[in-house]
Every structure is written in structure tokens, then in C-alpha cells.
CSV table of C-alpha atoms and ligand atoms in Angstrom, one decimal:
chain,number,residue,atom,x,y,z
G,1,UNK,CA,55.1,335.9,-185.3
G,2,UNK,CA,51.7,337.0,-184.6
G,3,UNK,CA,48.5,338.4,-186.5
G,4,UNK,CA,46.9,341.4,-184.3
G,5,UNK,CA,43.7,342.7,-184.5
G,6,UNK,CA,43.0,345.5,-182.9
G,7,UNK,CA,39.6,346.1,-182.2
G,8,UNK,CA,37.7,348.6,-179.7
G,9,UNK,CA,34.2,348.4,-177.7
G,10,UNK,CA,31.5,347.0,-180.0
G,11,UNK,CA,34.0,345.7,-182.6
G,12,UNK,CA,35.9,343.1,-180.5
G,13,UNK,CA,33.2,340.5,-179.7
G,14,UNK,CA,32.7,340.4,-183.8
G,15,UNK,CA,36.8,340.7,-184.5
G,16,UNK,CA,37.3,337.4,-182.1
G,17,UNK,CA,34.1,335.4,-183.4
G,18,UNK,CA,35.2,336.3,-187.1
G,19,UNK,CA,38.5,333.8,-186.5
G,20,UNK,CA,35.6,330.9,-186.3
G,21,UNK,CA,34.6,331.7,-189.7
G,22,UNK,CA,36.9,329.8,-191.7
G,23,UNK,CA,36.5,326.4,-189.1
G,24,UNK,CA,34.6,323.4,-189.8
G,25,UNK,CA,31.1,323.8,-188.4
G,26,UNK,CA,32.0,321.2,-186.1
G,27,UNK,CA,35.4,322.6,-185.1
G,28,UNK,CA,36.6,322.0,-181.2
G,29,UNK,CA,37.5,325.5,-179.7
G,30,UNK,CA,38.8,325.4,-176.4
G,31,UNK,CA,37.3,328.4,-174.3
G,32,UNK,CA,38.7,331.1,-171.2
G,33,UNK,CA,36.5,332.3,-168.7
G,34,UNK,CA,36.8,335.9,-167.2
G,35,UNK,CA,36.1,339.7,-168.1
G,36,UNK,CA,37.9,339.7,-171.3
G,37,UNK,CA,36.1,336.9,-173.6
G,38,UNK,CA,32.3,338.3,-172.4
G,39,UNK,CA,32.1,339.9,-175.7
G,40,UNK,CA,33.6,337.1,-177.7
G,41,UNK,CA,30.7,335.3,-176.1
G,42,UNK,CA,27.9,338.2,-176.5
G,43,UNK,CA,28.7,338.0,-180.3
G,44,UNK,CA,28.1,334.1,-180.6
G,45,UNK,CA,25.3,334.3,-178.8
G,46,UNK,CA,23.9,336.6,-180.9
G,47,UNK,CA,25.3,334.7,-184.2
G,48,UNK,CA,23.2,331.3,-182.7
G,49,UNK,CA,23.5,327.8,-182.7
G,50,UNK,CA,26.6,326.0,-183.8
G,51,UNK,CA,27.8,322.4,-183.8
G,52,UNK,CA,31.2,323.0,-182.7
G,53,UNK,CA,32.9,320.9,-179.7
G,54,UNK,CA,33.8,323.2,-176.5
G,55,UNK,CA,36.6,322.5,-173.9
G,56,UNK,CA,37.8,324.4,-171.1
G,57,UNK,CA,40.6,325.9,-170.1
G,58,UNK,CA,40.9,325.6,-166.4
G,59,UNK,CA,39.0,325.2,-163.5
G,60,UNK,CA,38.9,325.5,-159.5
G,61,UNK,CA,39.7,322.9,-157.3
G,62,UNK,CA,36.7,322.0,-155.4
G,63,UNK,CA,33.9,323.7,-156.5
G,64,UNK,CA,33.5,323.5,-160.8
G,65,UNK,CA,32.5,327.4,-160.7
G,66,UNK,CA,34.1,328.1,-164.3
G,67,UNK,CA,31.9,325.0,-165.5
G,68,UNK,CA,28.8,327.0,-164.3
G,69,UNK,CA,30.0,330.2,-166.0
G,70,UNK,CA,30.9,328.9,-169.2
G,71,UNK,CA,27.5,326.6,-169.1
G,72,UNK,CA,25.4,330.2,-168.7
G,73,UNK,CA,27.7,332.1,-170.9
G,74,UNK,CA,27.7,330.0,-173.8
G,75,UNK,CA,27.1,326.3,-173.9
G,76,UNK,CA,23.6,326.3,-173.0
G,77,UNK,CA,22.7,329.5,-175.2
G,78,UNK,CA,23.9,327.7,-177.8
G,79,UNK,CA,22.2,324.6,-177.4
G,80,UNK,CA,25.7,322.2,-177.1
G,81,UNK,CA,24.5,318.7,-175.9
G,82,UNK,CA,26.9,317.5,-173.3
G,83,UNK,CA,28.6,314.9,-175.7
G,84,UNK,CA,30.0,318.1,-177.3
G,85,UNK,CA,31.5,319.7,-174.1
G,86,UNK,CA,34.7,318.9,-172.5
G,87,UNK,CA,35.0,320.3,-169.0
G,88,UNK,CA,38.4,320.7,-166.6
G,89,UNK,CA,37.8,317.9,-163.5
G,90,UNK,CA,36.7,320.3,-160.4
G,91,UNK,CA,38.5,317.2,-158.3
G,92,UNK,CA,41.8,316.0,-157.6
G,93,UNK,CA,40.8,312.1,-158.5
G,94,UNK,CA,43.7,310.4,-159.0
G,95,UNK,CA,43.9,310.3,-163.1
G,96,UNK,CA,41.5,312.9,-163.5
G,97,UNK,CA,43.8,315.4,-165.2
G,98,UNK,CA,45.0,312.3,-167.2
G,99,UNK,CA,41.4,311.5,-168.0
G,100,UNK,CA,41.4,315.4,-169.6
G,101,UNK,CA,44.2,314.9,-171.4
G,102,UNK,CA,43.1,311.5,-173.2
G,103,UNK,CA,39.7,312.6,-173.8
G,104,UNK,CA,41.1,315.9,-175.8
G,105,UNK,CA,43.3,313.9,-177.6
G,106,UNK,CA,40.5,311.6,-178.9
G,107,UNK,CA,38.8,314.7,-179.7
G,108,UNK,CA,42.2,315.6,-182.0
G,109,UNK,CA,42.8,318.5,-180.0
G,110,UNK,CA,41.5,322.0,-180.2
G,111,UNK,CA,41.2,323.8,-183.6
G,112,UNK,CA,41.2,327.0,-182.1
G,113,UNK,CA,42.4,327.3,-178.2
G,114,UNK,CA,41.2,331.5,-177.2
G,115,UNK,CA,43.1,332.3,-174.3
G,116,UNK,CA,42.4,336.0,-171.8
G,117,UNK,CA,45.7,336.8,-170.6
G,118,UNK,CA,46.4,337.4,-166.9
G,119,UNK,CA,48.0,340.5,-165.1
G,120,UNK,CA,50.8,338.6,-164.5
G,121,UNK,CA,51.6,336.8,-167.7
G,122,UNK,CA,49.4,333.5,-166.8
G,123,UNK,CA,47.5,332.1,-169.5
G,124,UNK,CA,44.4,329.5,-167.8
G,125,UNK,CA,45.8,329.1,-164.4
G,126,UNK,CA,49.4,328.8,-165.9
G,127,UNK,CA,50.8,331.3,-163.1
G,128,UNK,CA,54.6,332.2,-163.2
G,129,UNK,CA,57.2,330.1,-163.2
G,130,UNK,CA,54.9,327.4,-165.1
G,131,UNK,CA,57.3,325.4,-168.1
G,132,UNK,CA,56.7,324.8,-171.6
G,133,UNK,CA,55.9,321.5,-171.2
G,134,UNK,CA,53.9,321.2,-168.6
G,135,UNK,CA,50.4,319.0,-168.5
G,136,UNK,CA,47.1,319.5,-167.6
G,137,UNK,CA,47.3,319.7,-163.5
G,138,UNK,CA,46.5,320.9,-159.9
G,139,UNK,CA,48.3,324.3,-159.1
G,140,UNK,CA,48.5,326.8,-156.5
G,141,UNK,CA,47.4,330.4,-157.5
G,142,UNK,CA,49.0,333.7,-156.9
G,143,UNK,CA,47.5,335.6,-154.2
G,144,UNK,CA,47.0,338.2,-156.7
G,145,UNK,CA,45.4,335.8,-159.2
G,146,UNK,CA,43.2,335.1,-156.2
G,147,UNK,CA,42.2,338.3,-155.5
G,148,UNK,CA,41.2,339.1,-159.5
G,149,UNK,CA,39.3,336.5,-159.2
G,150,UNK,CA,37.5,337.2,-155.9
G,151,UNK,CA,33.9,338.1,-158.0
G,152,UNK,CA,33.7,334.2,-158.8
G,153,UNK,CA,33.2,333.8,-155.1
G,154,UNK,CA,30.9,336.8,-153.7
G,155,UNK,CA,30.1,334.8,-150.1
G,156,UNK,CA,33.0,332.4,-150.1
G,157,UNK,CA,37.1,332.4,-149.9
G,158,UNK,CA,38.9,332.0,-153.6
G,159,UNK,CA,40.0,328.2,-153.7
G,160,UNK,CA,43.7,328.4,-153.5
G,161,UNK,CA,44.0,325.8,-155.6
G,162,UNK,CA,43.1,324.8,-159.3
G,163,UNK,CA,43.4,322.8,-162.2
G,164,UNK,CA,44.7,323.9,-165.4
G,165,UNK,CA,45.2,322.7,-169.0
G,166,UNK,CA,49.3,323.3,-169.3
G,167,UNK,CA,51.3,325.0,-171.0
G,168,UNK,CA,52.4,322.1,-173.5
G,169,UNK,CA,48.7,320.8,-173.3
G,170,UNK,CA,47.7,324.7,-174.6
G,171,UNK,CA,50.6,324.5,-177.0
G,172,UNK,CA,49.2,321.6,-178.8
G,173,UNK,CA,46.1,323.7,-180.5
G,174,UNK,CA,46.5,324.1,-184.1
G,175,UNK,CA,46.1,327.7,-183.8
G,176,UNK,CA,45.4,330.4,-180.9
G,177,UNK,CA,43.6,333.2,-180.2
G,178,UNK,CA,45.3,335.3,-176.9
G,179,UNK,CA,42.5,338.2,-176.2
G,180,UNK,CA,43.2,341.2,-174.2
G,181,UNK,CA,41.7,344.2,-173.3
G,182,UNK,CA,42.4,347.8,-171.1
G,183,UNK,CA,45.5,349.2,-170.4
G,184,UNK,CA,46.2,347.4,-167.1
G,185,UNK,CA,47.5,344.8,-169.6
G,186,UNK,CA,49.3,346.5,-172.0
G,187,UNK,CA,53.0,346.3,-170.5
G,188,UNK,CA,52.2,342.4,-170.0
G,189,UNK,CA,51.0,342.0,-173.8
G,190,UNK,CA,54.0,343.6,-174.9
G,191,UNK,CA,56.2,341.3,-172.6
G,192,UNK,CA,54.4,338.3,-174.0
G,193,UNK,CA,54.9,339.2,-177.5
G,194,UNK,CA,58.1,340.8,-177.9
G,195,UNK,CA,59.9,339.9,-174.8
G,196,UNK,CA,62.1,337.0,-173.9
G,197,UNK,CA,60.4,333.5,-173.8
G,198,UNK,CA,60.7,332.7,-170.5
G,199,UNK,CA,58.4,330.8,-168.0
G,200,UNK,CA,58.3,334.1,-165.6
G,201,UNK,CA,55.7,335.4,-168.3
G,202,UNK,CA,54.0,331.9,-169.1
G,203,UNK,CA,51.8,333.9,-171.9
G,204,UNK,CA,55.6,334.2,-174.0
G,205,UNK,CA,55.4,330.7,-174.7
G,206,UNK,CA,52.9,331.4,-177.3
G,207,UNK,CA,55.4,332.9,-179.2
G,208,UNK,CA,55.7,328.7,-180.4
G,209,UNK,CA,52.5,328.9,-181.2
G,210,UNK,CA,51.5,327.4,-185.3
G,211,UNK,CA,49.3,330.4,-185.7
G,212,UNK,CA,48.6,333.1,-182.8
G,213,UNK,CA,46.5,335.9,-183.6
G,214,UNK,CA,45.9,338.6,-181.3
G,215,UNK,CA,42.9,340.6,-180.5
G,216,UNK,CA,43.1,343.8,-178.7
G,217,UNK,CA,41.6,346.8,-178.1
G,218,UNK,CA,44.1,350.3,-178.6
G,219,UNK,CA,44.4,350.6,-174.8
G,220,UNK,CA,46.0,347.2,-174.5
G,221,UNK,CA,48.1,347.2,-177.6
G,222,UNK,CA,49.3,350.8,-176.9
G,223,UNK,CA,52.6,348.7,-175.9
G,224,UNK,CA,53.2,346.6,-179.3
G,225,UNK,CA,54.6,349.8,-181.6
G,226,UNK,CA,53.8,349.8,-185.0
Z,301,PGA,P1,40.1,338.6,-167.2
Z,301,PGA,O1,41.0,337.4,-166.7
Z,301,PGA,O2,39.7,338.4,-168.5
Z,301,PGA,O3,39.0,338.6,-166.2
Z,301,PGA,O4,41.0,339.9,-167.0
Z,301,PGA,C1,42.1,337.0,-167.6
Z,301,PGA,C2,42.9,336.0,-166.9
Z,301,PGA,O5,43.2,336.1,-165.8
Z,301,PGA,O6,43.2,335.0,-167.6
């Protein structure tokens, strides 16, 4: 079961943010980078300070580029000290994904894990193939991941490798928020929602989510029916 939202151009920054309104002010929301979320993030900008705890989703191997992003986008706008921001390990240090892990759980988890939702089912870096209960770790991305994500990396290769909460780890949120816009993605939505759970569409797997709401604009819920 899922709660969708559909919401279109200037109404689905507001439509996301709205699920923050009945959190504790100092709620822990763990945070996607990419296309999709930018108005998610317009819309708390605009709405100002906050005292809520941020951890991310994923990040590249090498090079902590989605740190960066997420820093401009929305930690430092909103003026969260760095006590209050969890980010992925850029490194394969032996325990780092471990380290993750045990910080977020001394957090208590995420309140509130949003999620953008990738062209082929992945959710973070979560590509095809990825299982339920998989951990935060080091994976190899899809050439086609790679290649959606090539404006990250204007003078430079896409890593081929990154690090990604997992699907158990994302599982573990109290509640989620899967956002997804343009009709590239509709056929994908729909496969994640009312298809088979299966790990060859890693987004299905929130179909165990506690509370999943969706927010969408018309083009990419054009697949869901009524
Ligand atoms: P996008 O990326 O929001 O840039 O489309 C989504 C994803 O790959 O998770």
C-alpha cells in the first residue's frame, strides 16, 4: 500500500516538503541527490532554517561529489552544523560502510528516508539485482546509471564505482517518500508499485515499506490507473 500524491510543476517541491510537517523539528530525514528532489529542495530553502538531522543516501567512490551537492543544495542554505549531517564515506576504508551503519543507528534511524527513483528500478545506487537485505556498501554501477549520471562529472569519467545505503539499511526508515517525475519513468513507477517484488526492480522492495507515500507529477503516474 502506498499514499500518492500527484503533484505538477510548481506544486511538487511544496507537496514533498508538506510530508515534513507533521515530524519533530528535529526529525532525521535521509536525502537523494539528482534532478528529481531539486524542487523538494527549492521549497525548504525557501521555507528556512530547520533543526532536523540530514543523512545521505549514497555516494561515489573516490571523489564525495554527492556530499558537495547536497552541502550547496541544502545543508548549508539551511544552516545544519556538521554534528547534524551524516554523510556516505567517499572511501573504501575498511569499516567505513560499517562506521555508516552504526552512526545511523545511534541516530535511531531516519524518520523520513525520500528516495528519486532510477530509470531502471534502482533506488540510491541500489542497481538491479541488489537483495532486500542488503547493507550499506561499495557497488558497481550500470553503464547506463553511469551515463545519467555523466553531468556530476563535466571534465572527468563517472567513477564506476560507489557506495550505497542498502536496500535493508533503506528499509529500516520509519516511513518513505519515493519521488518521481516525467514520463521516462512512468513504466518503471508502475513496475515498482504494482508489479512483482523482485530484486530486478530494487525500487519494489518498497512495497515493505511501514508508510510509503509517493509523489509524482501526471506524466510519471500516467502508469498507476486510478
Ligand atoms: P534523477 O535520478 O532524479 O536525476 O532522475 C534519480 C536516480 O537515479 O535515483
Amino acid at each position: 500500500m502506498y499514499e500518492l500524491h500527484i503533484a505538477d510543476a510548481d506544486a511538487f517541491g511544496p507537496a514533498a516538503a508538506d510530508l515534513l510537517l507533521g515530524l519533530l523539528p528535529d526529525a532525521c530525514l535521509g536525502l537523494p541527490t539528482g534532478h528529481t528532489p531539486l524542487p523538494l529542495y527549492a521549497e525548504l530553502r525557501r521555507r528556512g532554517a530547520a533543526a532536523w538531522r540530514l543523512v545521505m543516501l549514497d555516494e561515489y567512490l573516490g571523489e564525495a561529489r554527492f556530499q558537495a551537492w547536497l552541502r550547496e543544495a541544502i545543508v548549508a542554505p539551511l544552516g545544519i552544523p556538521e554534528e547534524r549531517f551524516l554523510p556516505m564515506p567517499a572511501a573504501a576504508a575498511p569499516g567505513a560502510c560499517e562506521d555508516f551503519e552504526r552512526r545511523l543507528r545511534t541516530w535511531g534511524g531516519c524518520d523520513l528516508q525520500f528516495l528519486g527513483l532510477g530509470a531502471n528500478g534502482h533506488i540510491g545506487f541500489n542497481e538491479p539485482g541488489s537483495e532486500r537485505d542488503s547493507r550499506t556498501r561499495v557497488v558497481t554501477l550500470t553503464p547506463a546509471t553511469a551515463r545519467a549520471n555523466a553531468g556530476y562529472w563535466p571534465n572527468a569519467p563517472v567513477p564506476e564505482q560507489a557506495v550505497t545505503q542498502g536496500i535493508g539499511t533503506i528499509l529500516e526508515a520509519r516511513r518513505h517518500c519515493l519521488l518521481v517525475r516525467g514520463a521516462a519513468k512512468a513504466a518503471i513507477l508502475a513496475a515498482a508499485l504494482r508489479g512483482p517484488v523482485t530484486s530486478a526492480v530494487p525500487a519494489s522492495f518498497l512495497q515493505f515499506s511501514p508508510a510509503l507515500t509517493v509523489v509524482a507529477d501526471s506524466a510519471a503516474a500516467a502508469g498507476l490507473g486510478r
